[in-house]
Amino acid sequence: MEKGALALARILLVALLLGAIVVLAVPDYRGTLQAIWSGDPESSPIWLSNQSYYPDVTLQKDIPDEPAQ
Amino acid sequence: MNLHSRIIVFCYAYIVGIVAAMLAPADPQALSMLHVLTSLVFLAAFILLGRMFLQARKATPDKPYCTPSWQWLVLIIPALALGYTRFIASDAVPDSRLGSVRVVEGKPILRIDAQLPDTSRVRIRKTEAIETDIQLRLKGRLDARVPVTDERGVPVMDDHGRWRFRIARLQQASEFIVIRKDDPVGTDYFVPQPFNVIDGVEMRAGPSSGAISLHRISNHIGSFVREGRGGAAVTILGRISQDPLVYDFKTVLPVTPEFIQYPAGGPFYKVEGGDVQVTIRPAMTGYRDFARTDAYGYDVRLSGELGIARAASNPGGFDARRFMHNYNIYGLVNVFQAPGMDAPMDIVSRRRGNLLVEFSLDLRDRMLKTIKLTLPYPHSAFLGGVTLGLRYGLQGTLCMFSDTHRTGRLTRPATDDDAEIVVHQDCEQTIADEFKASGVNHVLAVSGLHVTIITVMFIGIFTLLKLKPKAYVPLIILALVIFAIITGSRPSVLRAVIMNSLFLLTWAYLDQSLRASALLGVPVAAFLILLQNPLVLVDPSFTLSFGAILSLALVTGPVHEILGRLHGNSFLAFFIAGLSLTLLAILHWPLLITPSFGLLFVAFVVLLFVGARWLDRRNVHLIRNLGYSDIPAGAAAFFAAQFAIQLGMMIPLSSYYFARWPLAGAYANLIAIPLIGIVVQLGAIAGLIGLIPQAGVYVALLLNAANWLSSAAFLWIAHVSTKWIPYPFVRRGSVPFLVTYYLLCVLFVWHKSLWRLLQTFCERHGFSGRRAPFAAFASIVVIALIPMTLSPSRAAPRGQLRITVFSVGYGSSILIETPGGKHVLVDAGFVEHERGRRNEAIRTILPALCYQGIRHLDALILTSPLAEHSAGASYVLDHTWVDELWLPPALAGLAPDMTFADFADSIARGDSDSGDSRALQNAYDELVGNRSWPARPALAKSLTHRSAKLLNKWAGWGVRRRVLAGGTTVLAETIDGREFRIEVPASPATDALAVVRIGYGDFAMLLPSDLGLEGQTALANLGASDLAAQVMIAPHHGTAAPASNEANLKQRMDRSLRASLDLLMDKVAPDYVVFEYGNLKPVLGPMTRDMEHAYELTFQHVSDRLPAGHCLSTDRDMAVFITSDGRSYKVDTQSQRNRGTGTGEDSDDMGYGGF
C-alpha cells in the first residue's frame, strides 16, 4: 500500500509541475488564470468553450431554491 | 463445504434459476403460486439447515458429524426457486382474475371472487365455445378521482406528501360488449369503462348457456402505453425520481408516476409500478426549472403523449423497448406546448429526495463546475465522462485531430458565430465513434476499472495521511457508494462497488487475500444486483462487466503461464507472428479472413515456431534467451490480462452484441488503460480539491492543466487507432455459439486439473499411458462443440425466396435471399452526417446482414442516385464482400474526379424527376465526394479500393461494375424447375433510375424506385406485360406530388394519382403495396410538410384500393418480410413478429397492452 501511496504522490507532484508549465505556456490557460484571479471566471476562455456542455451547471445559482417541504 | 463455498453455490444457483425462467417462463398468472412454492422451499431449507447446524454442534471427537451428501441441494433448490420467481415477477405484469359470468337458461349470473382494489379497467375473456354471440355489459360504480387544485388549476398535495383528491361516486355501466361465437376460446375483450365496483351484469342477447371470465387489468404504467405513431394523451402526477439528463436541445426526466389520467379527461388511476421517461424542450414554459440537477425529487403534474420505445424494427435490430424494461422504464412521454397553450408541466412540491442521493448529485455538479472551469471542451466532456459518468457530452463532437489542424486554438471563439474551427473539416468521425472503433469506449462507460482506480486512489491518499485500514475502509466504501450514485448506478458500477467493498472489508477486518475475496465477490455482487433487478442479466452493461472480471480472474493465469514458456527464438517467433498479424489487419483485413490466405498464415506461424525449435537445437539464439518472463512483472501481467479480456470478453460478446470487433482495442488498451488511471485520479482529485473555497480552484487548475495533456494523449490514441486499424463487422454470434465458446474457455482455464482428473480416472480403470486420457480430453472438446452445431440457421431454406424490406426511415434497402442461396442487396439507405448522425448502413443494414450470417453479397444494386437510396453504398462496400455493383446508366462513369456539373448533367439528362438541386448535391456528395468534408466516404472512393489488384483478387475483394440498362438480367437461376430472375424490365425509366422486377415461379415483386408521377404514368402505358406482381414497393416513397401553385393539395393529388399511380396499379395489380417511409427531415431538410401531406394522401388512396392490412408502411409496420416457394407467398412484418414474441402490442386495442 505504501508503494501505491508513493506512486500517487509522485503523480501529483509531476502533475503540478506539468500543469504549471501548461498554464504559463498556453494562452487560454493564462487567460483563465487571469479571469479567476480577477474574480470573473465566467469570462475565462476555458469556461466559454464549455457553454453548451451541461449548460444547467453554472458558476452561479440563478434560480433560488425554495425551502424543502 | 465451508461458508464461502456455500455462498458461492447459492449465488450461482440463483443465476441459473433466472436463466431457467428466461428459457421456460411460467404463465404470469401462476405468480402467486410460485411465491408460495418458493416460500415453502425456503422454509424447508431453513429447517434442514437448522437441523444440520444443531447436529454439528452436538458432534464429539468420538462421534464426528458428517455433512450429508445432499446438503448442497438445500442451497441449490431454494436459490433456483428464488431466481425463477424473481424473474417472472419482474418481467410480467399479470392481470388478476375478478370473477366470472355464467349464462344459465339464458340468464347471466355474475360471480365476483375478488374486489377491485382501486379504479381499474377490466377485460372479458371467452372461456368456452358458445352457440350464439353474447352481448352484455357490466354495471357497478366508479369512484372518480378529481384532483384538488389551487387557484392556478395545479393539483396540490397534503402535508404528508400525498396527492389530494375529491371522490365523486358515480353509477357506472359499460357499453355493450359483443363476444362472438366465431372468435376462438381465450379471446380477450377490453371494457372501455373503468370501475371501482362491479355488482351487476346485463345481457342483451346470448345463448342459453355459456361462460366468460372477468379479469382486472393491472394499473402498471405499461398497460397504458400505446404503440405506433402518436401516443395517448395523458396527465401524470408523479415524482422526478432520478437526476435529469440535460442536453442542449432537450432534457429527459425519469419520472415515477403515482397517478395517471387516461385518456385525457378520463379518470385518474393509481399507478402500480413502472417508470416513464419524460422529454421536454427549451421552448416549454418553465423549462429551466426542470433542466437542472435540483429537479431531482420534485413532485410534478405533467401532460403529454404517452408512447413506448420501439422494439426491434429490423431482424437482429436493437430492442429499445426491452432495454428500457430492464431498467423499469415502460413508457415515454413527449411533452410539448403549442403556442397559446398553458404550461404542460408544473412543480407541485419541491420535496427533497433521498438525502444521500441529493448530496451526491450536488457534489457531482460542483465537481463538474471545476472541470468546466479548468479544462476546455471537448477534454472537459471526456473527463466528465470518465470521472463522473456524464456520457452525453461527446456524442456530437468531431475528432480533435486532422491533417489540416493548424489553428493552435484550444477553444471555440465565444462570440464569432461565423468562425469555424478548421480542425474539424476533414475528420468525419466523432470522438464517440473513434472510441467505439478503437475499442476504448469502455472507459466512457464507468465500470469496474474506474471504481478500482477510485479505490486505489483513496487507499493511497489515506495511506499518505497515515491512517489505518480499519479506520479508512468505511470512508472509502461510503465514497464508492457516492460514486455509484453520481455515475448513475449502472450494473457495471454496482458490481464493482460491491466487489471492492467486500474486498476492502475482508482485507481490513479478516486479513483475507485479494484472490479469495474476488472469488467470493463476483457471485455475491451478481446476486445482489440480480436480486434487485433480474432483468439485467442479459444487459450488455452486466454481461460485459462480469465477463471482464471473470476473464481477468480466471483466464489471465493460464495465458500468463503459456506466454511465460516463450523464450529466445520462440519468443521472437511469437513477436513476428503478432506483428505480421497486426500489419496484415491494417493493410488488408479481408485478406486475413480469406480461408486460403488464413491457412497460409497459419502455416507461416507454424513454420516460424518450427524454425525457432530448429535454431534452438543448433544452439543459435538470435535474441539470446530473452523472453516473456524478462518483461517487468507488472507489464507482463498487464499484457496477459489484456489478452485474457480479449479472449474471454471482447471476442465473443462484442460479436454477439454489436456484430463488430474493435481490432484496435487489443493494442490501444495497452496504453489507454494505464493512461486512464492517471486521468481519472488527477480529475477526481482536482474535482475534490476544487471544492475548497478560494485556493482550491488554483490547485485544480494546475492539476487539470496537466490532465489536459493526458486527455489529449488519450484522444489521440483513439484517433490514431481508428485511422489505421479497421473496425470490421463480423458474423453475429448466437447463444449456442457462445455456449460452445465458453465451454472451450473453461477447458482452457482448467485444462491441467481436467487432465489430472482424466489421468487418475483412466489409471483407476486400467488405462495407463497418455493415449487414453488424451482421447477422453479430445472427446470432451468435441462434446463442447455440440451446442454450436445446434445454432439455428437463419438462412432461407433452399428453394425458398426471402425478401426483407428494411425499415430505414425515409430510405430504401431491400435484401433478397434467392432460392439458390445467393444474396442481393437493392439500395443501401441514407446517411445523415449532421444533427442525429444516423447512418442506416452502419446501424441497420450491415448488422442485419451479420445477424443473418451474410458477409458476402452476389450483387449490390443501386436503383437511384438519390441519397436515400445510395448514400449507404460506400459503407456496404467498405465492410462486405460484393461481387457486382449494378448502377443506372447515368452513373456508369462514376469516378472520384467527376465534377458536379458533369454529374448533374448525366443525372438530369432527360429525367424530369431527377430531384431539386439540393437532392442532386447530396447525391454528388455521397457518390463522388464531399469537397468540404474530404474524409467522408463516397462510393467512387470506395470503388477505387475495390479494383482488380492482386490482393483484392486473392481475397475476393474486387468488385465488377455493371450497368442497369432496360432489359438487363441481373441474376437468374432455376431451382427445381422454377425460374428465379432479377431483371430490369424494358421501361421508360431514365438513365438515372432503374425499375427492378423480382420473379420466382408464379410470384413477382416490382421495385419502381423513385419514379415520379410522370414516370409512373409512362411505365403504366408501356405495352409490356411483364409488370404484373403480387407485391409492389410504392414509387418515390409515396411522396411524389404534382408541381402546381394550386392551393388544394388533396384535389391535386387525387387527380394526379388517378392519372399515374392508379394506372400503374391497374397494370401491376399488386395484392400488397409497401411504403418505405420515415422522418423526411434528415434526408430532405426542413420544408417537408407538403411531402408529408402527399404521403398521407397517397397512403390513404392506396389503402382504399387494397384489402385491409395489405397497405404496409415501414415506419409503422417496421421491416416487411416476403417469402415464396414460387407457387404461393406470404407477407409478414417485424411488428407482427414482435407481437408474437410478446415485445409488441396490438395497437388496435385502446391503449391496452405493453406487457
mmCIF file of C-alpha atoms in Angstrom, chain A residues 1-2 4-6 8-9 11-12 15-16 18-20 22-23 26 28-29 32-33 36-37 41 44-59 61-69, chain B residues 246 288-289 291-294 349-352 365 368-369 372-377 380-381 384 390 392-393 410-411 414 457 459-461 463-464 507 681-682 685 697-698 701-706 708-709:
data_model
loop_
_atom_site.group_PDB
_atom_site.id
_atom_site.type_symbol
_atom_site.label_atom_id
_atom_site.label_comp_id
_atom_site.label_asym_id
_atom_site.label_seq_id
_atom_site.Cartn_x
_atom_site.Cartn_y
_atom_site.Cartn_z
ATOM 1 C CA MET A 1 0.000 0.000 0.000
ATOM 2 C CA GLU A 2 2.884 2.311 0.769
ATOM 3 C CA GLY A 4 0.915 2.831 -4.193
ATOM 4 C CA ALA A 5 0.728 5.885 -1.969
ATOM 5 C CA LEU A 6 4.198 6.991 -3.011
ATOM 6 C CA LEU A 8 0.245 8.662 -6.190
ATOM 7 C CA ALA A 9 2.329 11.335 -4.511
ATOM 8 C CA ILE A 11 1.987 11.529 -9.958
ATOM 9 C CA LEU A 12 0.544 14.551 -8.156
ATOM 10 C CA ALA A 15 1.150 16.869 -12.479
ATOM 11 C CA LEU A 16 1.543 20.083 -10.534
ATOM 12 C CA LEU A 18 3.481 19.983 -15.729
ATOM 13 C CA GLY A 19 0.327 21.909 -15.009
ATOM 14 C CA ALA A 20 2.326 24.996 -14.102
ATOM 15 C CA VAL A 22 0.937 24.426 -19.334
ATOM 16 C CA VAL A 23 -0.660 27.352 -17.534
ATOM 17 C CA VAL A 26 -0.830 28.105 -23.255
ATOM 18 C CA ASP A 28 -6.157 30.089 -22.968
ATOM 19 C CA TYR A 29 -4.890 28.751 -19.654
ATOM 20 C CA THR A 32 -8.309 31.502 -17.408
ATOM 21 C CA LEU A 33 -5.877 32.089 -14.556
ATOM 22 C CA ILE A 36 -10.193 33.592 -11.933
ATOM 23 C CA TRP A 37 -7.704 35.885 -10.198
ATOM 24 C CA PRO A 41 -14.240 33.282 -14.007
ATOM 25 C CA SER A 44 -12.363 32.823 -18.974
ATOM 26 C CA PRO A 45 -11.748 31.266 -22.409
ATOM 27 C CA ILE A 46 -11.998 27.763 -20.980
ATOM 28 C CA TRP A 47 -15.363 28.385 -19.326
ATOM 29 C CA LEU A 48 -16.669 29.950 -22.529
ATOM 30 C CA SER A 49 -15.658 26.887 -24.530
ATOM 31 C CA ASN A 50 -17.881 24.792 -22.234
ATOM 32 C CA GLN A 51 -21.006 26.904 -22.612
ATOM 33 C CA SER A 52 -23.034 24.237 -24.357
ATOM 34 C CA TYR A 53 -21.698 21.374 -22.248
ATOM 35 C CA TYR A 54 -24.208 20.743 -19.437
ATOM 36 C CA PRO A 55 -25.450 24.333 -19.646
ATOM 37 C CA ASP A 56 -27.511 23.896 -16.462
ATOM 38 C CA VAL A 57 -24.319 23.718 -14.404
ATOM 39 C CA THR A 58 -23.303 27.331 -13.975
ATOM 40 C CA LEU A 59 -20.978 29.162 -11.685
ATOM 41 C CA LYS A 61 -27.173 29.663 -8.740
ATOM 42 C CA ASP A 62 -29.636 31.941 -10.556
ATOM 43 C CA ILE A 63 -32.753 30.013 -9.550
ATOM 44 C CA PRO A 64 -33.155 30.268 -5.812
ATOM 45 C CA ASP A 65 -34.169 27.099 -4.018
ATOM 46 C CA GLU A 66 -37.479 27.081 -2.232
ATOM 47 C CA PRO A 67 -37.424 25.742 1.280
ATOM 48 C CA ALA A 68 -37.798 21.992 1.497
ATOM 49 C CA GLN A 69 -41.310 20.769 2.283
ATOM 50 C CA VAL B 246 -29.774 17.778 -19.711
ATOM 51 C CA ARG B 288 -35.200 25.876 -16.789
ATOM 52 C CA ASP B 289 -36.895 24.751 -13.577
ATOM 53 C CA ALA B 291 -33.326 21.238 -16.777
ATOM 54 C CA ARG B 292 -31.138 21.119 -13.691
ATOM 55 C CA THR B 293 -29.983 18.627 -11.073
ATOM 56 C CA ASP B 294 -32.124 20.308 -8.409
ATOM 57 C CA SER B 349 -43.745 20.297 -4.495
ATOM 58 C CA ARG B 350 -40.025 20.652 -4.117
ATOM 59 C CA ARG B 351 -39.712 17.946 -1.517
ATOM 60 C CA ARG B 352 -36.266 16.556 -1.076
ATOM 61 C CA ASP B 365 -22.393 19.342 -10.068
ATOM 62 C CA LEU B 368 -18.391 19.425 -12.912
ATOM 63 C CA LYS B 369 -18.104 23.157 -12.384
ATOM 64 C CA LYS B 372 -15.693 23.184 -16.879
ATOM 65 C CA LEU B 373 -13.560 25.954 -15.432
ATOM 66 C CA THR B 374 -10.233 24.165 -15.748
ATOM 67 C CA LEU B 375 -10.447 22.019 -18.885
ATOM 68 C CA PRO B 376 -11.528 23.214 -22.327
ATOM 69 C CA TYR B 377 -14.140 21.427 -24.368
ATOM 70 C CA SER B 380 -13.897 18.551 -20.270
ATOM 71 C CA ALA B 381 -16.548 16.258 -21.739
ATOM 72 C CA GLY B 384 -16.718 14.388 -17.198
ATOM 73 C CA LEU B 390 -21.541 12.006 -17.792
ATOM 74 C CA TYR B 392 -23.604 12.573 -23.280
ATOM 75 C CA GLY B 393 -21.073 15.312 -23.738
ATOM 76 C CA LEU B 410 -7.918 25.225 -27.861
ATOM 77 C CA THR B 411 -11.301 26.796 -27.740
ATOM 78 C CA ALA B 414 -17.109 32.604 -27.993
ATOM 79 C CA MET B 457 -6.616 6.462 -5.176
ATOM 80 C CA ILE B 459 -6.208 3.974 -0.312
ATOM 81 C CA GLY B 460 -3.177 5.935 -1.480
ATOM 82 C CA ILE B 461 -4.481 9.205 -0.027
ATOM 83 C CA THR B 463 -2.055 5.816 3.487
ATOM 84 C CA LEU B 464 -0.236 9.111 2.839
ATOM 85 C CA TRP B 507 -8.860 -7.339 3.729
ATOM 86 C CA GLN B 681 -7.132 10.074 -10.462
ATOM 87 C CA LEU B 682 -5.999 13.550 -11.423
ATOM 88 C CA ILE B 685 -8.502 14.815 -7.010
ATOM 89 C CA VAL B 697 -9.583 26.248 -7.795
ATOM 90 C CA TYR B 698 -5.953 27.244 -8.427
ATOM 91 C CA LEU B 701 -6.347 24.436 -12.474
ATOM 92 C CA LEU B 702 -2.768 23.171 -12.239
ATOM 93 C CA LEU B 703 -3.821 19.523 -11.948
ATOM 94 C CA ASN B 704 -6.308 19.717 -14.805
ATOM 95 C CA ALA B 705 -3.839 21.629 -16.952
ATOM 96 C CA ALA B 706 -1.638 18.535 -16.665
ATOM 97 C CA TRP B 708 -5.346 18.314 -20.441
ATOM 98 C CA LEU B 709 -2.172 16.765 -21.801
#
